[in-house]
CSV table of C-alpha atoms and ligand atoms in Angstrom, one decimal:
chain,number,residue,atom,x,y,z
A,554,MET,CA,-13.2,-11.0,-32.3
A,555,SER,CA,-11.1,-9.4,-29.6
A,556,TRP,CA,-8.3,-11.1,-27.8
A,557,ILE,CA,-10.5,-11.3,-24.7
A,558,GLU,CA,-12.6,-14.1,-26.3
A,559,LYS,CA,-9.6,-15.9,-27.9
A,560,TYR,CA,-6.8,-15.9,-25.4
A,561,ASP,CA,-6.2,-16.3,-21.7
A,562,VAL,CA,-3.6,-13.9,-20.2
A,563,VAL,CA,-1.2,-15.5,-17.8
A,564,ILE,CA,1.2,-13.4,-15.6
A,565,GLY,CA,3.9,-14.2,-13.1
A,566,LEU,CA,5.6,-11.4,-11.2
A,567,GLU,CA,9.0,-11.1,-9.6
A,568,VAL,CA,9.2,-8.3,-7.1
A,569,HIS,CA,12.5,-7.2,-5.6
A,570,ALA,CA,12.1,-5.4,-2.3
A,571,GLN,CA,15.1,-3.6,-0.8
A,572,LEU,CA,15.2,-4.5,2.9
A,573,ALA,CA,15.2,-1.5,5.3
A,574,THR,CA,18.3,-2.6,7.2
A,575,ASN,CA,20.9,0.1,8.1
A,576,THR,CA,23.7,-2.0,6.6
A,577,LYS,CA,24.4,-4.2,3.7
A,578,LEU,CA,23.7,-7.9,3.4
A,579,PHE,CA,27.3,-9.0,4.0
A,580,CYS,CA,29.1,-6.1,5.5
A,581,GLY,CA,28.7,-2.9,7.6
A,582,ASP,CA,28.4,-0.4,4.7
A,583,SER,CA,25.5,1.9,5.0
A,584,THR,CA,22.5,1.4,2.8
A,585,VAL,CA,21.3,5.0,3.0
A,586,PHE,CA,19.7,6.3,-0.3
A,587,GLY,CA,21.0,9.3,-2.1
A,588,ALA,CA,24.6,9.4,-0.7
A,589,GLU,CA,27.5,10.8,-2.7
A,590,PRO,CA,28.3,8.1,-5.3
A,591,ASN,CA,30.8,5.4,-4.3
A,592,THR,CA,31.1,6.5,-0.7
A,593,HIS,CA,29.6,3.3,0.9
A,594,VAL,CA,31.9,0.9,-0.7
A,595,SER,CA,34.2,-1.0,1.6
A,596,PRO,CA,36.6,-3.7,0.2
A,597,ILE,CA,33.8,-6.3,0.9
A,598,THR,CA,31.3,-4.4,-1.3
A,599,LEU,CA,34.0,-4.1,-4.0
A,600,GLY,CA,34.8,-7.8,-3.7
A,601,HIS,CA,38.5,-7.4,-3.1
A,602,PRO,CA,40.5,-10.6,-2.8
A,603,GLY,CA,40.9,-11.8,0.8
A,604,THR,CA,37.8,-10.1,2.2
A,605,LEU,CA,35.2,-12.2,4.0
A,606,PRO,CA,31.5,-11.5,3.9
A,607,LYS,CA,29.3,-12.1,7.0
A,608,THR,CA,25.5,-12.5,6.9
A,609,ASN,CA,23.3,-9.7,8.2
A,610,ARG,CA,21.0,-11.3,10.8
A,611,LYS,CA,18.4,-8.5,10.5
A,612,ALA,CA,18.0,-9.1,6.8
A,613,VAL,CA,17.4,-12.8,7.5
A,614,ASN,CA,14.8,-11.8,10.1
A,615,TYR,CA,13.1,-9.5,7.6
A,616,ALA,CA,12.9,-12.1,5.0
A,617,ILE,CA,11.3,-14.5,7.5
A,618,ARG,CA,8.8,-11.8,8.5
A,619,MET,CA,7.6,-11.6,5.0
A,620,GLY,CA,7.5,-15.3,4.6
A,621,LEU,CA,5.4,-15.8,7.7
A,622,ALA,CA,3.1,-13.0,6.7
A,623,CYS,CA,2.5,-14.8,3.4
A,624,SER,CA,2.1,-18.2,5.0
A,625,CYS,CA,5.2,-19.6,3.4
A,626,GLU,CA,7.1,-22.6,4.6
A,627,ILE,CA,10.4,-21.4,6.2
A,628,GLU,CA,13.5,-23.2,5.1
A,629,LYS,CA,15.7,-24.1,8.1
A,630,ASP,CA,18.9,-25.1,6.3
A,631,ASN,CA,20.0,-22.3,4.2
A,632,TYR,CA,23.1,-21.4,2.2
A,633,PHE,CA,24.1,-18.7,-0.2
A,634,ALA,CA,25.1,-19.4,-3.8
A,635,ARG,CA,27.2,-17.5,-6.3
A,636,LYS,CA,25.4,-16.6,-9.4
A,637,ASN,CA,28.1,-16.0,-11.9
A,638,TYR,CA,27.8,-13.4,-14.6
A,639,PHE,CA,29.6,-10.3,-15.8
A,640,TYR,CA,28.1,-6.9,-15.4
A,641,PRO,CA,29.9,-3.6,-15.0
A,642,ASP,CA,28.0,-2.8,-11.8
A,643,LEU,CA,28.7,-6.2,-10.3
A,644,PRO,CA,32.3,-5.9,-9.1
A,645,LYS,CA,32.7,-9.4,-7.9
A,646,GLY,CA,31.7,-11.0,-11.2
A,647,TYR,CA,29.0,-12.9,-9.3
A,648,GLN,CA,25.9,-12.0,-7.3
A,649,ILE,CA,25.4,-13.7,-4.0
A,650,SER,CA,21.9,-15.2,-4.0
A,651,GLN,CA,20.0,-18.2,-2.9
A,652,HIS,CA,19.6,-21.0,-5.4
A,653,THR,CA,17.9,-24.4,-4.6
A,654,THR,CA,17.0,-23.5,-1.0
A,655,PRO,CA,15.0,-20.2,-0.9
A,656,ILE,CA,14.5,-19.1,2.7
A,657,CYS,CA,10.6,-19.0,2.1
A,658,LYS,CA,8.8,-21.6,0.0
A,659,GLY,CA,5.2,-21.5,-1.4
A,660,GLY,CA,2.8,-19.1,0.3
A,661,VAL,CA,0.1,-16.8,-0.9
A,662,VAL,CA,-0.8,-13.2,-1.2
A,663,ARG,CA,-4.5,-12.2,-1.0
A,664,ILE,CA,-5.6,-9.8,-3.7
A,665,LYS,CA,-8.8,-8.2,-4.9
A,666,THR,CA,-9.9,-9.6,-8.2
A,667,ASP,CA,-11.6,-7.9,-11.1
A,668,ASP,CA,-15.1,-8.6,-9.8
A,669,GLY,CA,-14.3,-7.2,-6.3
A,670,SER,CA,-14.0,-10.5,-4.5
A,671,PHE,CA,-10.8,-11.8,-3.0
A,672,ARG,CA,-8.5,-14.6,-4.0
A,673,ASN,CA,-5.1,-16.0,-3.1
A,674,VAL,CA,-2.2,-15.6,-5.6
A,675,GLN,CA,0.2,-18.6,-5.2
A,676,LEU,CA,3.8,-17.7,-4.5
A,677,ASN,CA,6.6,-19.9,-5.7
A,678,ARG,CA,9.3,-18.6,-3.3
A,679,ILE,CA,10.8,-15.6,-1.5
A,680,HIS,CA,14.6,-15.6,-1.5
A,681,LEU,CA,17.4,-13.4,-0.2
A,682,GLU,CA,20.0,-11.9,-2.4
A,683,GLU,CA,22.2,-8.9,-2.8
A,684,ASP,CA,21.6,-5.9,-5.1
A,685,ALA,CA,24.0,-4.8,-7.8
A,686,GLY,CA,25.4,-1.3,-8.2
A,687,LYS,CA,23.8,1.3,-10.5
A,688,SER,CA,24.9,2.0,-14.1
A,689,ILE,CA,24.0,5.6,-15.0
A,690,HIS,CA,23.9,6.0,-18.8
A,691,ASP,CA,22.6,9.6,-19.1
A,692,LEU,CA,25.1,11.6,-17.1
A,693,ASP,CA,27.9,11.6,-19.6
A,694,ASP,CA,27.8,11.7,-23.4
A,695,LEU,CA,30.6,9.1,-23.9
A,696,TYR,CA,30.7,7.1,-20.7
A,697,THR,CA,28.5,5.1,-18.4
A,698,CYS,CA,29.0,6.1,-14.8
A,699,ILE,CA,28.9,3.5,-12.1
A,700,ASP,CA,27.8,4.0,-8.5
A,701,LEU,CA,28.5,1.0,-6.3
A,702,ASN,CA,26.8,2.4,-3.2
A,703,ARG,CA,23.8,0.1,-3.8
A,704,ALA,CA,26.0,-3.0,-4.4
A,705,GLY,CA,25.4,-5.5,-1.6
A,706,THR,CA,22.2,-4.0,-0.4
A,707,PRO,CA,19.9,-6.8,0.9
A,708,LEU,CA,16.9,-7.7,-1.3
A,709,ILE,CA,14.1,-10.2,-1.1
A,710,GLU,CA,12.8,-11.5,-4.4
A,711,ILE,CA,9.2,-12.5,-4.2
A,712,VAL,CA,8.3,-14.8,-7.1
A,713,THR,CA,4.7,-15.8,-7.9
A,714,GLU,CA,3.5,-18.8,-9.8
A,715,PRO,CA,2.0,-18.0,-13.2
A,716,ASP,CA,-1.2,-17.3,-11.2
A,717,ILE,CA,-2.2,-13.7,-12.1
A,718,PHE,CA,-4.7,-13.3,-15.0
A,719,SER,CA,-5.1,-9.7,-15.8
A,720,ALA,CA,-3.2,-6.3,-15.8
A,721,GLU,CA,-5.6,-5.2,-13.1
A,722,GLU,CA,-4.9,-8.2,-10.9
A,723,ALA,CA,-1.2,-7.5,-11.3
A,724,TYR,CA,-1.8,-4.0,-10.2
A,725,GLN,CA,-3.7,-5.2,-7.1
A,726,TYR,CA,-0.9,-7.7,-6.4
A,727,VAL,CA,1.9,-5.2,-6.4
A,728,THR,CA,-0.2,-2.8,-4.3
A,729,GLU,CA,-0.8,-5.5,-1.8
A,730,ILE,CA,3.0,-6.3,-1.7
A,731,ARG,CA,3.8,-2.7,-1.1
A,732,LYS,CA,1.3,-2.4,1.7
A,733,LEU,CA,2.6,-5.6,3.3
A,734,VAL,CA,6.3,-4.7,3.3
A,735,ARG,CA,5.5,-1.3,4.7
A,736,TRP,CA,3.2,-2.8,7.3
A,737,LEU,CA,5.9,-5.2,8.4
A,738,GLY,CA,8.5,-2.4,8.4
A,739,ILE,CA,10.9,-4.4,6.3
A,740,CYS,CA,11.0,-2.1,3.2
A,741,ASP,CA,9.9,1.5,2.6
A,742,GLY,CA,8.1,0.4,-0.6
A,743,ASN,CA,9.2,3.5,-2.4
A,744,MET,CA,9.2,2.6,-6.1
A,745,GLU,CA,10.6,5.9,-7.4
A,746,GLU,CA,13.7,5.3,-5.4
A,747,GLY,CA,13.9,1.7,-6.6
A,748,SER,CA,13.2,0.1,-3.2
A,749,LEU,CA,10.5,-2.0,-4.9
A,750,ARG,CA,11.0,-3.2,-8.5
A,751,CYS,CA,8.9,-5.5,-10.5
A,752,ASP,CA,9.6,-7.8,-13.5
A,753,ALA,CA,6.5,-8.9,-15.2
A,754,ASN,CA,6.3,-12.2,-17.1
A,755,ILE,CA,3.4,-12.3,-19.6
A,756,SER,CA,2.1,-15.0,-21.9
A,757,LEU,CA,-1.1,-15.7,-23.8
A,758,LYS,CA,-2.6,-19.1,-24.6
A,759,PRO,CA,-5.7,-20.1,-26.5
A,760,LYS,CA,-8.7,-19.8,-24.3
A,761,GLY,CA,-9.1,-22.8,-22.0
A,762,SER,CA,-5.9,-24.4,-23.0
A,763,ASN,CA,-3.9,-25.9,-20.1
A,764,LYS,CA,-0.5,-25.4,-21.8
A,765,LEU,CA,1.2,-22.2,-21.0
A,766,GLY,CA,2.3,-20.0,-23.9
A,767,THR,CA,5.8,-18.6,-24.5
A,768,ARG,CA,6.4,-15.7,-22.1
A,769,VAL,CA,8.1,-12.3,-22.5
A,770,GLU,CA,9.6,-10.6,-19.4
A,771,VAL,CA,9.3,-6.9,-18.9
A,772,LYS,CA,12.2,-5.9,-16.6
A,773,ASN,CA,12.4,-3.3,-13.8
A,774,VAL,CA,9.1,-1.5,-14.1
A,775,ASN,CA,9.3,1.3,-11.5
A,776,SER,CA,5.7,2.2,-10.6
A,777,ILE,CA,2.6,0.2,-9.9
A,778,ARG,CA,0.7,2.0,-12.6
A,779,ASN,CA,3.4,1.2,-15.1
A,780,VAL,CA,3.2,-2.5,-14.2
A,781,LYS,CA,-0.4,-2.4,-15.4
A,782,LYS,CA,0.4,-0.3,-18.5
A,783,ALA,CA,3.3,-2.6,-19.5
A,784,ILE,CA,1.1,-5.6,-19.2
A,785,GLU,CA,-1.7,-4.0,-21.2
A,786,PHE,CA,0.6,-3.1,-23.9
A,787,GLU,CA,2.2,-6.6,-24.0
A,788,VAL,CA,-1.2,-8.3,-24.1
A,789,GLU,CA,-2.2,-6.3,-27.2
A,790,ARG,CA,1.2,-6.9,-28.8
A,791,LEU,CA,1.2,-10.7,-28.2
A,792,ALA,CA,-2.4,-11.0,-29.3
A,793,ALA,CA,-1.5,-9.3,-32.6
A,794,ILE,CA,1.4,-11.7,-33.1
A,795,LEU,CA,-0.7,-14.7,-32.5
A,796,ASP,CA,-3.6,-13.3,-34.6
A,797,ALA,CA,-1.1,-13.0,-37.5
A,798,GLY,CA,-0.3,-16.7,-37.1
A,799,LYS,CA,3.2,-16.1,-35.9
A,800,SER,CA,4.8,-17.5,-32.8
A,801,VAL,CA,6.0,-15.5,-29.8
A,802,GLN,CA,9.7,-15.2,-29.2
A,803,GLN,CA,10.9,-15.6,-25.6
A,804,GLN,CA,12.3,-12.2,-24.9
A,805,THR,CA,13.4,-9.7,-22.3
A,806,ARG,CA,11.9,-6.3,-22.7
A,807,SER,CA,11.9,-2.9,-21.1
A,808,PHE,CA,9.1,-0.4,-20.4
A,809,ASP,CA,9.3,3.0,-21.9
A,810,ALA,CA,7.4,5.3,-19.6
A,811,SER,CA,7.5,8.2,-22.1
A,812,ASN,CA,5.0,6.5,-24.4
A,813,ASP,CA,3.7,3.5,-22.4
A,814,THR,CA,5.2,0.9,-24.7
A,815,THR,CA,7.8,-1.8,-24.3
A,816,PHE,CA,10.9,-2.6,-26.4
A,817,ALA,CA,13.1,-5.7,-26.8
A,818,ILE,CA,16.4,-5.6,-25.0
A,819,ARG,CA,17.5,-9.2,-25.6
A,820,ASP,CA,16.3,-12.5,-26.8
A,821,LYS,CA,16.3,-14.9,-23.9
A,822,GLU,CA,19.0,-17.5,-24.3
A,823,GLU,CA,17.7,-21.1,-24.1
A,824,ALA,CA,19.0,-21.7,-20.6
A,825,ASN,CA,21.0,-19.4,-18.5
A,826,ASP,CA,24.2,-20.8,-17.4
A,827,TYR,CA,25.0,-19.0,-14.1
A,828,ARG,CA,27.2,-21.8,-12.8
A,829,TYR,CA,25.6,-21.6,-9.4
A,830,PHE,CA,27.7,-23.0,-6.5
A,831,PRO,CA,27.5,-22.6,-2.8
A,832,ASP,CA,29.5,-19.6,-1.7
A,833,PRO,CA,32.6,-21.0,0.0
A,834,ASP,CA,33.1,-17.8,2.0
A,835,LEU,CA,29.8,-17.9,3.7
A,836,ALA,CA,28.9,-20.7,6.2
A,837,PRO,CA,25.5,-22.3,5.6
A,838,PHE,CA,23.1,-21.1,8.3
A,839,HIS,CA,20.6,-23.1,10.2
A,840,LEU,CA,17.5,-21.5,11.7
A,841,THR,CA,16.2,-23.0,14.9
A,842,GLU,CA,12.5,-23.4,15.6
A,843,THR,CA,12.8,-20.8,18.4
A,844,PHE,CA,14.4,-18.2,16.2
A,845,ILE,CA,11.5,-18.5,13.7
A,846,ASN,CA,8.9,-18.6,16.5
A,847,ASN,CA,10.3,-15.5,18.1
A,848,ILE,CA,9.9,-13.6,14.8
A,849,ALA,CA,6.3,-14.9,14.4
A,850,ALA,CA,5.5,-13.7,17.9
A,851,GLU,CA,6.7,-10.2,17.0
A,852,LEU,CA,4.6,-9.9,13.8
A,853,PRO,CA,1.9,-7.2,14.0
A,854,VAL,CA,-1.7,-8.2,13.3
A,855,LEU,CA,-1.9,-8.4,9.5
A,856,PRO,CA,-4.0,-6.0,7.4
A,857,ASN,CA,-6.4,-8.7,6.2
A,858,GLU,CA,-7.0,-9.9,9.7
A,859,LEU,CA,-7.7,-6.4,10.9
A,860,GLN,CA,-10.0,-5.7,8.1
A,861,GLU,CA,-12.0,-8.7,8.9
A,862,LYS,CA,-12.1,-7.8,12.6
A,863,TYR,CA,-13.3,-4.3,11.8
A,864,GLN,CA,-16.1,-5.6,9.7
A,865,LYS,CA,-17.2,-8.5,11.9
A,866,GLU,CA,-16.6,-7.2,15.4
A,867,LEU,CA,-17.0,-3.4,15.0
A,868,GLY,CA,-19.6,-3.5,12.3
A,869,LEU,CA,-17.7,-1.2,9.9
A,870,SER,CA,-18.5,-1.2,6.2
A,871,PRO,CA,-16.0,-3.1,3.9
A,872,TYR,CA,-14.8,0.3,2.5
A,873,ASP,CA,-14.1,1.8,5.9
A,874,ALA,CA,-12.5,-1.4,7.2
A,875,HIS,CA,-10.3,-1.5,4.1
A,876,GLN,CA,-9.2,2.1,4.4
A,877,LEU,CA,-8.4,1.8,8.1
A,878,SER,CA,-6.2,-1.2,7.5
A,879,GLU,CA,-4.2,0.2,4.6
A,880,GLU,CA,-1.4,1.5,6.8
A,881,LEU,CA,-0.2,0.4,10.2
A,882,ALA,CA,0.0,3.8,11.9
A,883,THR,CA,-3.6,4.6,10.9
A,884,SER,CA,-4.9,1.4,12.2
A,885,ASN,CA,-3.0,1.8,15.4
A,886,TYR,CA,-4.5,5.2,15.9
A,887,PHE,CA,-8.0,3.9,15.2
A,888,ASN,CA,-7.5,0.9,17.6
A,889,SER,CA,-6.6,3.3,20.4
A,890,VAL,CA,-9.7,5.4,19.7
A,891,THR,CA,-11.9,2.3,19.8
A,892,GLU,CA,-10.6,1.6,23.3
A,893,LEU,CA,-12.1,4.9,24.4
A,894,THR,CA,-15.5,4.9,22.7
A,895,ASP,CA,-18.1,2.5,21.4
A,896,ASN,CA,-19.0,4.7,18.5
A,897,TYR,CA,-16.7,2.9,16.0
A,898,LYS,CA,-18.5,4.2,13.0
A,899,ALA,CA,-18.0,7.9,14.1
A,900,ALA,CA,-14.4,7.2,15.0
A,901,ALA,CA,-13.9,5.8,11.5
A,902,ASN,CA,-15.6,8.8,9.9
A,903,TRP,CA,-13.5,11.3,11.8
A,904,ILE,CA,-10.2,9.5,10.9
A,905,LEU,CA,-11.0,8.9,7.3
A,906,GLY,CA,-12.7,12.3,6.8
A,907,PRO,CA,-11.6,15.5,8.6
A,908,ILE,CA,-8.4,14.1,10.1
A,909,ARG,CA,-7.1,12.6,6.9
A,910,GLN,CA,-7.9,15.8,5.1
A,911,TRP,CA,-6.2,18.0,7.7
A,912,LEU,CA,-3.1,15.8,7.6
A,913,HIS,CA,-3.1,16.0,3.8
A,914,GLU,CA,-3.4,19.8,3.8
A,915,HIS,CA,-0.6,20.1,6.3
A,916,HIS,CA,1.6,17.5,4.6
A,917,LEU,CA,1.8,15.4,7.7
A,918,SER,CA,1.5,11.7,8.5
A,919,ILE,CA,-0.7,10.3,11.2
A,920,GLU,CA,2.4,9.6,13.3
A,921,GLU,CA,2.9,13.4,13.5
A,922,LEU,CA,-0.7,14.1,14.5
A,923,THR,CA,-0.8,15.9,17.9
A,924,LEU,CA,-4.4,15.2,18.4
A,925,VAL,CA,-4.2,12.2,20.8
A,926,PRO,CA,-7.0,9.6,20.8
A,927,GLU,CA,-8.5,11.1,24.0
A,928,LYS,CA,-8.9,14.4,22.3
A,929,LEU,CA,-10.6,12.9,19.3
A,930,VAL,CA,-13.0,11.2,21.6
A,931,GLU,CA,-13.8,14.7,23.1
A,932,LEU,CA,-14.8,15.9,19.7
A,933,LEU,CA,-16.8,12.8,19.0
A,934,LYS,CA,-18.7,13.2,22.2
A,935,LEU,CA,-19.6,16.8,21.5
A,936,VAL,CA,-21.3,15.6,18.3
A,937,ASP,CA,-22.9,12.5,19.9
A,938,THR,CA,-24.5,14.5,22.7
A,939,GLY,CA,-25.9,17.1,20.2
A,940,LYS,CA,-23.8,19.9,21.6
A,941,VAL,CA,-22.2,20.8,18.3
A,942,ASN,CA,-23.0,19.5,14.9
A,943,PHE,CA,-20.4,17.4,13.0
A,944,SER,CA,-19.5,20.0,10.3
A,945,VAL,CA,-19.0,22.8,12.8
A,946,CYS,CA,-17.0,20.5,15.1
A,947,SER,CA,-14.7,19.3,12.4
A,948,SER,CA,-14.2,22.5,10.6
A,949,LYS,CA,-13.9,25.0,13.5
A,950,ILE,CA,-13.1,23.1,16.7
A,951,MET,CA,-10.9,20.3,15.5
A,952,PRO,CA,-8.1,22.5,13.9
A,953,LEU,CA,-8.0,24.6,17.1
A,954,LEU,CA,-7.8,21.6,19.3
A,955,ILE,CA,-5.0,20.1,17.2
A,956,GLN,CA,-3.0,23.3,17.6
A,957,ASN,CA,-3.9,23.7,21.3
A,958,SER,CA,-3.8,20.3,22.8
A,959,ASN,CA,-3.9,21.6,26.4
A,960,SER,CA,-7.4,22.9,25.8
A,961,THR,CA,-10.6,20.7,25.6
A,962,ALA,CA,-13.1,20.4,22.8
A,963,LEU,CA,-15.8,21.7,25.1
A,964,ALA,CA,-13.8,24.8,26.2
A,965,ILE,CA,-13.1,25.7,22.6
A,966,ALA,CA,-16.8,25.3,21.6
A,967,GLU,CA,-17.8,27.5,24.5
A,968,SER,CA,-15.2,30.2,23.8
A,969,LEU,CA,-16.3,30.4,20.2
A,970,ASN,CA,-20.0,30.4,21.2
A,971,LEU,CA,-20.6,27.3,19.1
A,972,LEU,CA,-22.7,25.2,21.4
A,973,GLN,CA,-26.0,24.3,19.9
A,974,VAL,CA,-29.1,25.9,21.2
A,975,SER,CA,-31.5,23.3,22.5
A,976,ASP,CA,-33.4,25.7,24.6
A,977,THR,CA,-36.9,25.4,23.1
A,978,SER,CA,-38.1,28.9,23.8
A,979,GLU,CA,-35.2,30.4,21.8
A,980,LEU,CA,-35.7,27.9,19.0
A,981,GLU,CA,-39.5,28.7,18.9
A,982,LYS,CA,-38.7,32.3,18.1
A,983,TRP,CA,-36.7,31.4,15.1
A,984,ILE,CA,-39.3,28.9,14.0
A,985,GLN,CA,-42.1,31.4,14.1
A,986,GLU,CA,-40.0,33.9,12.1
A,987,VAL,CA,-39.4,31.3,9.4
A,988,ILE,CA,-43.1,30.3,9.3
A,989,THR,CA,-44.2,33.9,9.0
A,990,LYS,CA,-41.6,34.6,6.3
A,991,MET,CA,-42.7,31.7,4.0
A,992,PRO,CA,-46.5,31.4,4.0
A,993,ASP,CA,-46.6,29.8,0.5
A,994,LYS,CA,-44.2,27.0,1.5
A,995,VAL,CA,-46.1,26.4,4.6
A,996,THR,CA,-49.3,25.9,2.6
A,997,GLU,CA,-47.5,23.5,0.3
A,998,TYR,CA,-46.2,21.6,3.2
A,999,GLN,CA,-49.6,21.3,4.8
A,1000,LYS,CA,-51.0,20.1,1.5
A,1001,GLY,CA,-48.6,17.1,1.7
A,1002,LYS,CA,-45.2,18.2,0.3
A,1003,LYS,CA,-43.4,16.9,3.5
A,1004,GLY,CA,-40.0,17.1,1.9
A,1005,LEU,CA,-40.1,20.9,2.6
A,1006,ILE,CA,-39.2,20.2,6.2
A,1007,GLY,CA,-35.5,20.2,5.2
A,1008,LEU,CA,-35.9,23.8,3.8
A,1009,PHE,CA,-37.5,25.0,7.1
A,1010,VAL,CA,-34.9,23.4,9.2
A,1011,GLY,CA,-32.2,25.0,7.0
A,1012,GLU,CA,-33.7,28.4,7.4
A,1013,VAL,CA,-33.9,28.0,11.2
A,1014,LYS,CA,-30.2,27.0,11.2
A,1015,LYS,CA,-29.3,30.0,9.2
A,1016,LEU,CA,-31.1,32.4,11.6
A,1017,SER,CA,-29.3,30.7,14.5
A,1018,LYS,CA,-26.0,30.9,12.7
A,1019,GLY,CA,-25.6,27.1,12.8
A,1020,LYS,CA,-26.3,26.7,16.4
A,1021,ALA,CA,-29.8,25.4,16.4
A,1022,ASP,CA,-29.9,21.7,17.2
A,1023,PRO,CA,-31.4,20.2,14.0
A,1024,LYS,CA,-33.0,17.3,15.7
A,1025,ILE,CA,-35.0,19.4,18.2
A,1026,VAL,CA,-35.8,22.0,15.5
A,1027,THR,CA,-37.2,19.2,13.3
A,1028,ASP,CA,-39.5,18.0,16.1
A,1029,LEU,CA,-40.7,21.5,17.0
A,1030,LEU,CA,-41.2,22.5,13.3
A,1031,GLU,CA,-43.3,19.4,12.7
A,1032,LYS,CA,-45.5,20.3,15.5
A,1033,ALA,CA,-45.8,24.0,14.6
A,1034,LEU,CA,-46.6,23.2,11.0
A,1035,GLN,CA,-49.5,20.9,11.9
A,1036,LYS,CA,-51.4,23.8,13.4
B,1141,ADP,P1,13.6,-16.7,-14.7
B,1141,ADP,O1,14.5,-17.2,-13.6
B,1141,ADP,O2,14.1,-16.9,-16.0
B,1141,ADP,O3,13.1,-15.4,-14.5
B,1141,ADP,P2,11.5,-18.4,-13.5
B,1141,ADP,O4,11.2,-19.8,-13.9
B,1141,ADP,O5,12.1,-18.2,-12.2
B,1141,ADP,O6,12.3,-17.7,-14.6
B,1141,ADP,O7,10.1,-17.6,-13.6
B,1141,ADP,C1,10.0,-16.3,-13.4
B,1141,ADP,C2,8.6,-15.9,-13.4
B,1141,ADP,O8,7.9,-16.1,-14.6
B,1141,ADP,C3,7.7,-16.6,-12.3
B,1141,ADP,O9,6.9,-15.6,-11.7
B,1141,ADP,C4,6.8,-17.5,-13.1
B,1141,ADP,O10,5.6,-17.6,-12.5
B,1141,ADP,C5,6.7,-16.7,-14.4
B,1141,ADP,N1,6.4,-17.5,-15.6
B,1141,ADP,C6,7.0,-18.7,-16.0
B,1141,ADP,N2,6.4,-19.1,-17.1
B,1141,ADP,C7,5.4,-18.3,-17.5
B,1141,ADP,C8,4.5,-18.2,-18.5
B,1141,ADP,N3,4.5,-19.1,-19.5
B,1141,ADP,N4,3.7,-17.2,-18.6
B,1141,ADP,C9,3.7,-16.2,-17.6
B,1141,ADP,N5,4.5,-16.2,-16.6
B,1141,ADP,C10,5.4,-17.2,-16.5
B,1142,MG,MG1,13.1,-13.4,-14.2
């Protein structure tokens, strides 16, 4: 019997997202990634005696944005606490965090479940805290190097309830978080650079039991795929322990990406004793209703809302609607196009097909696309009016129009002699030629093999070098073949 029948998997995720502010949470040091080590380290970052931190208003704004996007309750009376522990890359000997009053409480994140339907994952809280510096262990044989540039960078920690039930759901959840933080413009979501980091808490319990099992925590997994792999590995490992009649040790573990396994880094002490107390250097901060409402008013329409709108109001398929609401810039572009045409489906096809491919081939993002929505609509109309077929229009005209945005789609089509021929007398000549060339096929067709029509249309298109209007050709062929 496999573990699937015996145990329920329960997962809680803690995601740290580095906020995309220019400066640190409590001082003006730059947060830029990749600077020379230890160059953005003022006395405040270094925790020198006598220095006074000051809260970054933008970081507070960003945390609230995320909270509102996740339907959290926003805490009005906030304070920062000192979480005391020693770590070489924590110069003050404490981390400034939030303790009993996280800025955002509760809330939900909607994810796609294993059967394709959607469900809300319950959040416990989102709180603000500062990041530590970086210990680099592999630069020197004897010493650990410390870079304090990252120390003091603002983070939000997004903590779920134990409300995720498979590795795939965890994957979907982190994907959703990354999409949301990018959408809101509060974090670049770049996991390789450590802007988004995930700790996964995993436990198993006997199927149907309502008591949670002992958890293990896999720290700092640095890609979404690895979150899934780490959980898959842990589930197998925990199941084997339980199967052997042993009990699980509460443990902190780390993921080894070189072989997709995890290893223990420490046994979790019974209760952490961080000696939290309110930071006496930072005044508690009160958020007014107006401050919060102003942030709410500035929030962009959220991806889930857009997806629903695309399906319900524009009649797009769930797949297209989802793809178009993956990224704010793409949906903005699509929205502009829909103000210029009613053919929403065609607009979606163009953006998700040839345009996306062209951008990919040229390593560009949609923000860098020089084809303004008006120009895309010109292309779309050429196809809609039967002047050029879609494949010719997207492969030949679109690239030229992108490069030459002063021209028009029609002018390019004319200059390349690509306009479809819908003049029947010219089409009739090609049709007769094809009929004469394939007497056997004509007989087969006339005996009932109607599927051959596609072959004849294809031959006419070939003769016309792609310019014959396929709709008219089909009509004319059907008539000609009846004789
Ligand atoms: P800590 O501060 O030690 O990391 P928390 O109580 O804040 O502990 O919980 C951290 C995360 O662990 C949360 O996402 C929570 O949902 C999850 N969690 C707690 N207990 C379990 C459990 N038994 N199984 C799976 N996840 C759990
Ligand atoms: Mg934890």
